[in-house]
Short mmCIF file of C-alpha atoms in Angstrom, two decimals:
data_model
loop_
_atom_site.label_atom_id
_atom_site.label_comp_id
_atom_site.label_asym_id
_atom_site.label_seq_id
_atom_site.Cartn_x
_atom_site.Cartn_y
_atom_site.Cartn_z
CA MET A 367 -18.98 85.87 -51.60
CA GLN A 368 -16.95 84.06 -48.94
CA ASN A 369 -17.60 81.04 -46.71
CA ILE A 370 -19.49 78.98 -49.31
CA TYR A 371 -19.93 75.33 -48.30
CA ASP A 372 -21.48 72.23 -49.78
CA VAL A 373 -23.06 71.35 -46.44
CA LEU A 374 -23.62 73.33 -43.27
CA ILE A 375 -24.86 71.59 -40.11
CA ILE A 376 -26.41 73.62 -37.31
CA GLY A 377 -26.01 71.90 -33.95
CA GLY A 378 -23.04 70.18 -32.34
CA GLY A 379 -24.79 67.51 -30.32
CA VAL A 380 -24.26 63.81 -30.90
CA ILE A 381 -26.60 63.88 -33.93
CA GLY A 382 -24.99 66.83 -35.69
CA CYS A 383 -21.50 65.47 -34.99
CA SER A 384 -22.51 62.02 -36.24
CA ILE A 385 -23.80 63.50 -39.50
CA ALA A 386 -20.53 65.44 -39.87
CA ARG A 387 -18.46 62.31 -39.26
CA TYR A 388 -20.30 60.21 -41.84
CA LEU A 389 -20.27 63.07 -44.36
CA SER A 390 -16.49 63.28 -43.97
CA LYS A 391 -16.30 59.92 -45.76
CA PHE A 392 -17.00 61.88 -48.94
CA LYS A 393 -15.28 64.66 -50.83
CA VAL A 394 -17.25 67.49 -49.30
CA ASN A 395 -16.65 71.04 -48.15
CA GLY A 396 -18.60 70.98 -44.91
CA ILE A 397 -18.84 72.93 -41.66
CA LEU A 398 -20.73 72.50 -38.37
CA LEU A 399 -21.88 75.55 -36.39
CA GLU A 400 -22.32 75.20 -32.62
CA LYS A 401 -23.59 78.04 -30.45
CA TYR A 402 -21.71 76.96 -27.31
CA ASN A 403 -18.01 76.88 -26.48
CA ASP A 404 -17.80 73.12 -27.10
CA VAL A 405 -19.68 70.35 -28.84
CA GLY A 406 -22.04 68.15 -26.85
CA ASP A 407 -22.80 70.78 -24.21
CA GLU A 408 -26.57 70.43 -24.09
CA THR A 409 -28.72 67.27 -24.25
CA SER A 410 -25.74 65.16 -25.34
CA ASN A 411 -23.95 66.26 -22.17
CA ALA A 412 -26.65 65.26 -19.68
CA ASN A 413 -28.50 62.01 -20.31
CA SER A 414 -28.63 58.41 -19.14
CA ALA A 415 -25.69 57.31 -21.35
CA ILE A 416 -27.58 54.17 -22.39
CA VAL A 417 -27.24 52.43 -25.76
CA HIS A 418 -30.76 50.99 -25.82
CA SER A 419 -31.22 47.62 -27.49
CA GLY A 420 -34.40 48.62 -29.32
CA TYR A 421 -37.02 46.45 -27.62
CA ASP A 422 -39.23 49.39 -26.67
CA PRO A 423 -39.96 51.57 -29.77
CA LEU A 424 -43.13 50.94 -31.76
CA PRO A 425 -42.41 48.51 -34.60
CA GLY A 426 -42.27 50.27 -37.95
CA SER A 427 -41.36 53.64 -36.41
CA LYS A 428 -38.21 55.60 -37.19
CA LYS A 429 -37.25 55.21 -33.55
CA ALA A 430 -37.35 51.42 -33.86
CA TYR A 431 -35.40 51.31 -37.13
CA PHE A 432 -32.62 53.70 -36.14
CA ASN A 433 -32.36 52.40 -32.56
CA VAL A 434 -31.85 48.77 -33.61
CA LYS A 435 -29.43 49.67 -36.41
CA GLY A 436 -27.53 52.18 -34.27
CA ASN A 437 -27.15 49.64 -31.48
CA LYS A 438 -25.56 47.20 -33.92
CA MET A 439 -23.18 49.88 -35.22
CA MET A 440 -22.05 51.18 -31.82
CA LYS A 441 -19.44 48.60 -30.87
CA ASP A 442 -17.40 49.03 -34.06
CA LEU A 443 -17.84 52.80 -33.97
CA ALA A 444 -16.65 52.99 -30.36
CA GLU A 445 -13.55 50.98 -31.31
CA GLU A 446 -12.83 53.26 -34.27
CA LEU A 447 -13.20 56.39 -32.16
CA ASP A 448 -11.60 54.88 -29.02
CA VAL A 449 -14.63 55.77 -26.91
CA PRO A 450 -15.51 53.83 -23.72
CA PHE A 451 -18.38 51.42 -24.43
CA ILE A 452 -19.56 48.37 -22.47
CA GLN A 453 -22.28 45.99 -23.63
CA ASN A 454 -23.56 45.22 -20.14
CA GLY A 455 -27.16 44.26 -20.97
CA SER A 456 -30.38 45.59 -19.49
CA LEU A 457 -33.04 44.21 -17.16
CA THR A 458 -36.53 45.69 -17.23
CA ILE A 459 -38.05 44.77 -13.88
CA ALA A 460 -41.58 43.60 -13.10
CA PHE A 461 -42.78 43.55 -9.49
CA ASN A 462 -46.09 41.75 -10.01
CA ASP A 463 -48.04 39.63 -12.47
CA GLU A 464 -49.68 42.67 -14.04
CA GLU A 465 -46.27 44.10 -14.94
CA LEU A 466 -45.26 40.66 -16.21
CA LYS A 467 -47.96 41.12 -18.86
CA THR A 468 -46.19 44.32 -19.89
CA LEU A 469 -42.89 42.44 -20.14
CA LYS A 470 -44.50 39.82 -22.37
CA SER A 471 -45.85 42.51 -24.69
CA LEU A 472 -42.39 44.11 -24.77
CA LEU A 473 -40.90 40.71 -25.59
CA GLU A 474 -43.22 40.46 -28.58
CA ARG A 475 -42.20 43.96 -29.65
CA ALA A 476 -38.52 43.04 -29.26
CA GLU A 477 -38.99 40.00 -31.50
CA THR A 478 -40.75 42.14 -34.13
CA ASN A 479 -37.93 44.71 -33.99
CA GLY A 480 -35.28 41.99 -34.30
CA VAL A 481 -33.88 42.41 -30.79
CA ARG A 482 -32.59 39.50 -28.72
CA ALA A 483 -34.56 39.32 -25.48
CA ARG A 484 -35.94 36.82 -22.98
CA ILE A 485 -37.84 36.87 -19.69
CA VAL A 486 -35.96 35.78 -16.58
CA GLU A 487 -37.69 34.73 -13.36
CA PHE A 488 -36.93 35.30 -9.68
CA ASP A 489 -34.04 32.91 -9.00
CA GLU A 490 -32.05 33.71 -12.14
CA LEU A 491 -32.82 37.40 -11.82
CA HIS A 492 -31.43 37.63 -8.29
CA GLN A 493 -28.36 35.63 -9.29
CA MET A 494 -27.74 38.18 -12.03
CA GLU A 495 -28.28 41.13 -9.65
CA PRO A 496 -27.92 40.12 -5.96
CA ASN A 497 -28.67 43.62 -4.67
CA LEU A 498 -32.08 43.82 -6.30
CA SER A 499 -35.08 44.44 -4.11
CA ASP A 500 -36.77 41.26 -2.91
CA GLU A 501 -39.95 42.59 -4.53
CA ALA A 502 -38.44 42.21 -8.02
CA LYS A 503 -40.01 39.06 -9.50
CA TYR A 504 -39.33 39.03 -13.24
CA ALA A 505 -37.31 40.91 -15.84
CA LEU A 506 -36.94 41.29 -19.57
CA PHE A 507 -33.25 40.67 -20.28
CA CYS A 508 -31.77 42.33 -23.39
CA GLU A 509 -28.12 41.39 -23.71
CA ASP A 510 -27.35 43.88 -26.51
CA SER A 511 -28.04 46.97 -24.41
CA GLY A 512 -24.95 48.92 -23.46
CA ILE A 513 -23.47 51.99 -21.80
CA ILE A 514 -21.23 54.62 -23.37
CA SER A 515 -19.63 57.96 -22.55
CA PRO A 516 -22.00 60.34 -24.40
CA PHE A 517 -19.70 63.37 -24.33
CA ASN A 518 -16.69 61.34 -25.46
CA LEU A 519 -18.77 59.85 -28.26
CA THR A 520 -19.82 63.35 -29.38
CA VAL A 521 -16.26 64.68 -29.21
CA GLY A 522 -14.90 61.56 -30.92
CA LEU A 523 -17.33 61.90 -33.81
CA MET A 524 -16.45 65.56 -34.35
CA GLU A 525 -12.72 65.03 -33.93
CA ASN A 526 -12.75 62.26 -36.53
CA ALA A 527 -14.82 64.44 -38.87
CA MET A 528 -12.25 67.22 -38.48
CA ASP A 529 -9.38 64.79 -38.97
CA ASN A 530 -11.01 64.06 -42.32
CA GLY A 531 -11.43 67.68 -43.34
CA PHE A 532 -14.79 68.78 -41.89
CA LYS A 533 -14.75 72.20 -40.22
CA LEU A 534 -16.12 73.35 -36.87
CA ALA A 535 -17.13 76.85 -35.76
CA LEU A 536 -17.88 77.24 -32.04
CA ASN A 537 -19.62 80.19 -30.37
CA SER A 538 -21.62 80.53 -33.58
CA GLU A 539 -25.27 80.89 -32.63
CA VAL A 540 -27.48 81.22 -35.71
CA ILE A 541 -29.81 84.24 -35.55
CA ASN A 542 -31.14 84.33 -39.11
CA ILE A 543 -31.34 82.22 -42.29
CA GLU A 544 -32.24 83.53 -45.73
CA LYS A 545 -32.43 82.03 -49.20
CA SER A 546 -29.90 83.52 -51.60
CA GLY A 547 -30.55 81.95 -54.99
CA ASP A 548 -29.66 78.27 -54.69
CA LEU A 549 -27.78 78.90 -51.45
CA TYR A 550 -28.77 79.24 -47.82
CA HIS A 551 -27.37 82.36 -46.18
CA ILE A 552 -26.73 81.76 -42.48
CA ILE A 553 -26.04 84.69 -40.17
CA THR A 554 -24.57 84.15 -36.70
CA LYS A 555 -24.65 86.18 -33.51
CA ASN A 556 -20.95 86.95 -33.84
CA ASN A 557 -21.66 88.70 -37.18
CA LYS A 558 -20.31 86.01 -39.49
CA ASP A 559 -22.00 84.99 -42.72
CA TYR A 560 -22.00 81.51 -44.19
CA TYR A 561 -23.47 80.20 -47.45
CA SER A 562 -24.30 76.58 -48.15
CA LYS A 563 -25.91 74.42 -50.84
CA VAL A 564 -27.34 72.05 -48.23
CA LEU A 565 -28.49 72.98 -44.74
CA VAL A 566 -28.97 70.48 -41.91
CA ASN A 567 -31.07 71.49 -38.92
CA ALA A 568 -29.75 69.35 -36.05
CA SER A 569 -30.26 71.98 -33.37
CA GLY A 570 -31.98 69.75 -30.82
CA LEU A 571 -34.10 71.67 -28.35
CA TYR A 572 -34.22 74.67 -30.69
CA SER A 573 -34.90 72.85 -33.97
CA ASP A 574 -38.47 74.16 -34.23
CA ASP A 575 -37.32 77.73 -33.52
CA LEU A 576 -34.59 77.43 -36.13
CA LEU A 577 -36.93 75.99 -38.75
CA ALA A 578 -39.33 78.89 -38.13
CA LEU A 579 -36.70 81.21 -39.64
CA LEU A 580 -37.46 79.59 -43.02
CA GLU A 581 -40.93 78.03 -42.83
CA LYS A 582 -43.74 77.16 -40.47
CA PRO A 583 -42.75 74.04 -38.49
CA LYS A 584 -45.13 71.07 -38.57
CA TYR A 585 -43.91 69.95 -35.16
CA LYS A 586 -43.20 71.52 -31.80
CA ILE A 587 -40.46 70.64 -29.34
CA ILE A 588 -41.84 70.06 -25.84
CA PRO A 589 -38.82 70.09 -23.50
CA ARG A 590 -38.78 67.61 -20.65
CA LYS A 591 -36.22 67.82 -17.87
CA GLY A 592 -34.57 64.78 -16.36
CA GLU A 593 -32.70 65.04 -13.06
CA TYR A 594 -30.09 62.47 -12.02
CA ILE A 595 -28.04 61.35 -9.03
CA VAL A 596 -24.44 60.17 -9.49
CA LEU A 597 -22.80 57.80 -7.01
CA ASP A 598 -19.05 57.33 -6.68
CA HIS A 599 -17.34 54.17 -7.95
CA PHE A 600 -17.57 52.58 -4.53
CA ASN A 601 -18.57 48.96 -5.17
CA ASN A 602 -17.99 46.95 -8.33
CA ASN A 603 -20.93 44.68 -7.48
CA PHE A 604 -23.58 47.32 -6.73
CA CYS A 605 -25.22 46.57 -10.08
CA LYS A 606 -23.87 45.13 -13.31
CA HIS A 607 -26.76 45.66 -15.73
CA THR A 608 -28.84 48.68 -16.58
CA LEU A 609 -31.98 48.32 -14.48
CA PHE A 610 -35.23 49.76 -15.84
CA MET A 611 -38.68 50.02 -14.33
CA CYS A 612 -41.57 48.87 -16.51
CA PRO A 613 -42.21 51.68 -19.01
CA THR A 614 -45.35 53.82 -18.97
CA LYS A 615 -46.92 56.15 -21.52
CA VAL A 616 -44.70 59.03 -20.36
CA GLY A 617 -41.37 57.21 -20.63
CA LYS A 618 -39.04 54.48 -19.49
CA GLY A 619 -39.09 55.68 -15.90
CA VAL A 620 -36.25 55.75 -13.37
CA LEU A 621 -33.23 53.57 -14.03
CA ILE A 622 -30.12 52.55 -12.13
CA SER A 623 -27.04 51.82 -14.18
CA PRO A 624 -23.27 51.59 -14.01
CA THR A 625 -21.37 54.02 -16.23
CA THR A 626 -18.26 53.46 -18.32
CA SER A 627 -16.26 55.28 -15.63
CA PHE A 628 -17.61 52.81 -13.02
CA ASN A 629 -19.79 55.33 -11.25
CA TYR A 630 -23.50 54.66 -10.89
CA ILE A 631 -26.32 56.82 -12.21
CA ILE A 632 -29.90 57.04 -10.90
CA GLY A 633 -32.66 58.84 -12.81
CA PRO A 634 -34.13 60.53 -14.70
CA SER A 635 -37.15 62.44 -13.55
CA ASN A 636 -39.54 63.43 -16.33
CA ASP A 637 -40.91 66.93 -15.92
CA LEU A 638 -42.18 69.57 -18.33
CA SER A 639 -39.59 72.30 -18.51
CA ASN A 640 -38.29 75.25 -20.45
CA LYS A 641 -35.45 74.70 -22.88
CA ALA A 642 -32.77 76.27 -20.70
CA ASP A 643 -33.68 74.90 -17.27
CA THR A 644 -31.00 72.51 -16.03
CA SER A 645 -31.55 73.18 -12.34
CA THR A 646 -32.04 70.43 -9.77
CA ASP A 647 -34.18 70.53 -6.65
CA SER A 648 -34.30 68.52 -3.45
CA LEU A 649 -37.94 67.41 -3.85
CA THR A 650 -37.27 65.79 -7.22
CA ILE A 651 -34.03 64.21 -6.02
CA ASN A 652 -35.85 62.76 -3.00
CA ASP A 653 -38.55 61.38 -5.31
CA LEU A 654 -35.83 59.68 -7.38
CA LYS A 655 -34.44 58.08 -4.22
CA THR A 656 -37.88 56.77 -3.25
CA ILE A 657 -38.50 55.25 -6.69
CA ALA A 658 -34.98 53.83 -6.97
CA SER A 659 -35.39 52.04 -3.62
CA LYS A 660 -37.93 49.81 -5.35
CA LEU A 661 -35.16 48.54 -7.63
CA ILE A 662 -32.23 48.14 -5.25
CA LYS A 663 -32.39 47.83 -1.49
CA ASN A 664 -30.24 49.86 0.90
CA ILE A 665 -28.72 52.28 -1.62
CA ASN A 666 -25.87 54.11 0.10
CA TYR A 667 -26.55 57.75 -0.74
CA GLY A 668 -23.51 58.70 1.30
CA GLU A 669 -21.65 57.86 -1.92
CA THR A 670 -23.45 60.63 -3.83
CA ILE A 671 -20.98 62.93 -5.54
CA ARG A 672 -23.34 65.13 -7.56
CA SER A 673 -26.75 65.64 -9.08
CA PHE A 674 -27.41 67.12 -12.51
CA ALA A 675 -30.20 67.69 -15.00
CA GLY A 676 -30.58 67.54 -18.76
CA VAL A 677 -33.41 68.69 -21.01
CA ARG A 678 -34.70 66.36 -23.70
CA ALA A 679 -35.99 67.56 -27.08
CA ASN A 680 -39.27 65.64 -27.14
CA PRO A 681 -41.46 66.45 -30.16
CA ASP A 682 -45.24 66.63 -30.07
CA ILE A 683 -45.32 63.53 -32.29
CA ASP A 684 -44.10 60.22 -30.95
CA ASP A 685 -41.28 59.66 -33.42
CA PHE A 686 -38.05 61.07 -34.78
CA ILE A 687 -38.25 63.73 -37.51
CA ILE A 688 -35.66 62.92 -40.18
CA GLU A 689 -36.60 64.33 -43.57
CA GLU A 690 -35.98 66.85 -46.29
CA SER A 691 -38.26 69.86 -46.14
CA LYS A 692 -41.15 69.83 -48.61
CA VAL A 693 -41.02 73.64 -48.72
CA ASN A 694 -37.29 74.33 -48.99
CA GLU A 695 -35.21 71.99 -51.12
CA ASN A 696 -31.89 70.85 -49.65
CA LEU A 697 -33.01 71.66 -46.11
CA PHE A 698 -32.85 68.55 -43.93
CA ASN A 699 -34.57 68.52 -40.55
CA VAL A 700 -33.19 66.05 -38.02
CA ALA A 701 -35.27 66.87 -34.98
CA GLY A 702 -37.17 65.46 -32.03
CA ILE A 703 -34.39 62.96 -31.39
CA MET A 704 -35.54 61.92 -27.92
CA SER A 705 -34.61 58.63 -26.28
CA PRO A 706 -33.28 56.36 -27.82
CA GLY A 707 -31.45 59.13 -29.70
CA LEU A 708 -27.99 58.34 -28.32
CA ALA A 709 -28.21 54.70 -29.43
CA SER A 710 -29.63 55.80 -32.78
CA SER A 711 -27.01 58.46 -33.49
CA PRO A 712 -24.63 56.48 -35.74
CA ALA A 713 -27.48 55.12 -37.86
CA ILE A 714 -29.04 58.57 -38.18
CA GLY A 715 -25.67 60.11 -39.07
CA GLU A 716 -25.01 57.54 -41.77
CA TYR A 717 -28.54 57.80 -43.18
CA VAL A 718 -28.56 61.60 -43.45
CA ALA A 719 -25.04 61.65 -44.89
CA ASN A 720 -26.15 59.23 -47.60
CA LEU A 721 -29.21 61.36 -48.41
CA ILE A 722 -26.93 64.36 -48.89
CA LYS A 723 -24.43 62.30 -50.87
CA GLU A 724 -27.18 61.47 -53.39
CA LYS A 725 -28.36 65.08 -53.52
CA LEU A 726 -24.92 66.50 -54.24
CA GLN A 727 -23.53 63.47 -56.08
CA LEU A 728 -20.57 63.32 -53.70
CA GLU A 729 -17.64 61.03 -54.36
CA ILE A 730 -16.15 58.78 -51.70
CA SER A 731 -12.87 60.11 -50.32
CA LYS A 732 -10.02 57.65 -50.72
CA ASN A 733 -8.25 59.40 -47.86
CA PHE A 734 -10.99 58.85 -45.28
CA ASN A 735 -9.61 57.39 -42.04
CA PRO A 736 -12.33 56.02 -39.73
CA ASN A 737 -9.97 55.69 -36.77
CA ARG A 738 -9.32 58.43 -34.26
CA ARG A 739 -5.86 58.58 -32.71
CA LYS A 740 -5.95 56.49 -29.54
CA VAL A 741 -6.54 58.25 -26.24
CA LEU A 742 -3.87 57.23 -23.75
CA LYS A 743 -5.48 55.86 -20.59
CA LEU A 744 -3.04 55.53 -17.71
CA SER A 745 -5.35 53.16 -15.84
CA LYS A 746 -4.88 50.58 -18.60
CA LEU A 747 -1.06 50.69 -18.59
CA ASP A 748 1.05 48.18 -16.70
CA GLU A 749 3.71 49.51 -14.34
CA ASN A 750 6.67 49.05 -16.69
CA THR A 751 4.92 50.74 -19.62
CA TYR A 752 3.84 53.62 -17.39
CA ASN A 753 7.37 54.12 -16.06
CA GLU A 754 8.78 54.19 -19.60
CA LEU A 755 6.11 56.70 -20.62
CA ILE A 756 7.07 59.01 -17.74
CA LYS A 757 10.73 58.81 -18.79
CA SER A 758 9.85 59.92 -22.32
CA ASN A 759 7.22 62.47 -21.25
CA PRO A 760 7.36 63.53 -17.58
CA SER A 761 3.98 65.32 -17.81
CA TYR A 762 2.31 61.89 -17.58
CA GLY A 763 3.91 61.46 -14.16
CA HIS A 764 2.31 64.63 -12.79
CA ILE A 765 -1.09 63.61 -11.41
CA VAL A 766 -3.42 66.61 -11.49
CA CYS A 767 -6.67 64.94 -10.38
CA ARG A 768 -6.16 62.47 -7.57
CA CYS A 769 -9.81 61.37 -7.40
CA GLU A 770 -9.85 60.17 -11.01
CA LYS A 771 -6.06 59.75 -11.36
CA VAL A 772 -5.66 62.07 -14.36
CA SER A 773 -2.24 63.30 -15.39
CA GLU A 774 -1.09 66.58 -16.89
CA GLY A 775 -0.08 64.71 -20.05
CA GLU A 776 -3.64 63.52 -20.61
CA ILE A 777 -4.99 67.06 -20.19
CA ILE A 778 -2.44 68.48 -22.64
CA ASP A 779 -3.41 65.83 -25.19
CA ALA A 780 -7.12 66.64 -24.74
CA ILE A 781 -6.42 70.33 -25.42
CA HIS A 782 -4.36 69.89 -28.58
CA ARG A 783 -6.49 67.41 -30.52
CA ASN A 784 -8.90 68.47 -33.22
CA CYS A 785 -12.08 69.51 -31.40
CA GLY A 786 -9.86 69.98 -28.36
CA ALA A 787 -10.82 71.26 -24.93
CA ARG A 788 -10.87 75.04 -24.45
CA THR A 789 -12.58 75.22 -21.06
CA VAL A 790 -12.47 73.60 -17.63
CA LYS A 791 -15.66 71.71 -18.46
CA GLY A 792 -14.20 70.66 -21.82
CA VAL A 793 -11.18 69.11 -20.09
CA LYS A 794 -13.47 67.51 -17.51
CA LYS A 795 -15.64 65.87 -20.18
CA ARG A 796 -12.69 64.50 -22.13
CA CYS A 797 -10.45 63.09 -19.41
CA ARG A 798 -12.38 63.47 -16.11
CA PRO A 799 -10.47 65.86 -13.78
CA GLY A 800 -13.17 67.28 -11.53
CA PHE A 801 -15.54 64.34 -11.94
CA GLY A 802 -14.46 62.75 -8.66
CA ARG A 803 -15.58 63.06 -5.08
CA CYS A 804 -14.00 66.49 -4.52
CA ASN A 805 -15.72 67.93 -7.63
CA GLY A 806 -12.57 69.74 -8.71
CA SER A 807 -11.82 71.43 -5.38
CA PHE A 808 -8.17 70.39 -5.56
CA CYS A 809 -7.50 70.09 -9.31
CA GLN A 810 -9.48 72.94 -10.92
CA GLU A 811 -6.82 75.58 -10.28
CA GLU A 812 -4.19 73.36 -11.89
CA VAL A 813 -6.44 72.68 -14.89
CA ILE A 814 -6.87 76.45 -15.38
CA LYS A 815 -3.08 76.93 -15.34
CA ILE A 816 -2.57 74.17 -17.91
CA LEU A 817 -5.31 75.51 -20.19
CA ALA A 818 -3.92 79.06 -20.07
CA ARG A 819 -0.39 77.87 -20.79
CA GLU A 820 -1.34 75.55 -23.65
CA LEU A 821 -3.81 78.00 -25.25
CA GLY A 822 -1.42 80.91 -24.87
CA CYS A 823 -3.77 83.16 -22.93
CA ASP A 824 -4.13 84.67 -19.48
CA LYS A 825 -5.67 82.57 -16.70
CA SER A 826 -8.41 85.17 -16.28
CA GLU A 827 -9.60 84.32 -19.83
CA ILE A 828 -10.25 80.65 -19.04
CA CYS A 829 -13.96 79.87 -18.78
CA TYR A 830 -15.62 77.09 -16.89
CA SER A 831 -17.92 76.51 -19.88
CA ASP A 832 -19.47 79.19 -22.09
CA LYS A 833 -18.14 82.67 -22.65
CA GLY A 834 -18.92 84.75 -19.60
CA SER A 835 -18.15 81.92 -17.16
CA GLU A 836 -14.59 83.01 -16.44
CA ILE A 837 -13.49 81.66 -13.07
CA LEU A 838 -10.62 83.89 -11.95
CA LYS A 839 -11.29 87.58 -11.44
CA PHE A 840 -7.97 88.45 -9.77
CA TYR A 841 -4.78 86.73 -8.59
CA PRO A 842 -3.30 86.64 -5.11
CA LYS A 843 -0.13 88.73 -5.06
CA GLY A 844 2.81 86.80 -6.42
CA ASN A 845 0.66 84.03 -7.91
CA LYS A 846 0.84 84.78 -11.61
#
């Protein structure tokens, strides 16, 4: 019997990768299976990128516990993984005295959850955010809220796990699971068999479907689609904080926030969906613009560079599901990780890893290194350092993406790391070529050439994202 592991994780989103990273602290033979061509290609790829402070979840809930703890862990984790993170604070806006009552109840909840928060009134609020609508009267200010790059966090977690010995299998969609004595027998769509003592279901939108292969789920995932608008990095003073509307029973509503790449994001919508629907439509985008105009006046939508949508794995119970199955021993379900799942991810990863450690009596690895090799960022280099770098490695002097100022050297590095980029989208997520105003019109061809050369394959084999999304079907004569 081959491919026997101590732990097998199904799902390469931020939760699965976080569990893998914290498990890699121990002496463990572990593997993560991901059905797509990269980690973080579903919900973790398309969300608000907010590290919530934890003022909103119901006190005593799993969401409250893991959100508050994860928020406190994020700064150190981002430093260890060299992932962009900014603690910019959030403002939840009230436009009238009735909404002020909601802010006061949220303030009480924040205090119960152990979150620093205070209410600011009109003058201070408009000093903090001069572009706010004149109708904005009050806000709940939470200074510990932050913004992060969700795909770089997911990649960083998995890369660090792999640096410490954890394995990754991409394009490995699970189609069946059986019990084989004390082992779980996992069968994938590409006809590979894996056996594991412990199985972790971190498959996000499909966690209920996956669990149904072994037992009847006690929860159901109800997918909700969120559409977003992205503005270019056109004005450093457009907004500094993450701006929320007052929350309602169906969610936190539309937000406006800077991103770690100094773009601005507006959204999300909140619509019932199917699990695979990431389309956008003009009616929803126009609705977002109408709602956002309540927060900030005179938004310049001429700076729009794209819209996108993500689907959230909302369960039919209003809390995270993080538990060992009562039917199948050593099966851990980590499901329904809706907002604030991104902020909660390090705390969830650590918690589940420790549960498994106790189950398997794992020893701590003395060789564990929490730090990922630094990612060279040309924008942070002074002129002399940059010139010396180009002398030693000329590829850093070849700018491939002019919108985002990304060099060939950065792309090569992103390809050759553990959990490296294999696709155009994978390169885009890691170092941003194609994320600018031209949306890859000028740099995509060059990225394809670099990928083919570095991966040792033909350019026609390079996919945009998943298998089947090859971009080039033929070459112009003489352009091999």
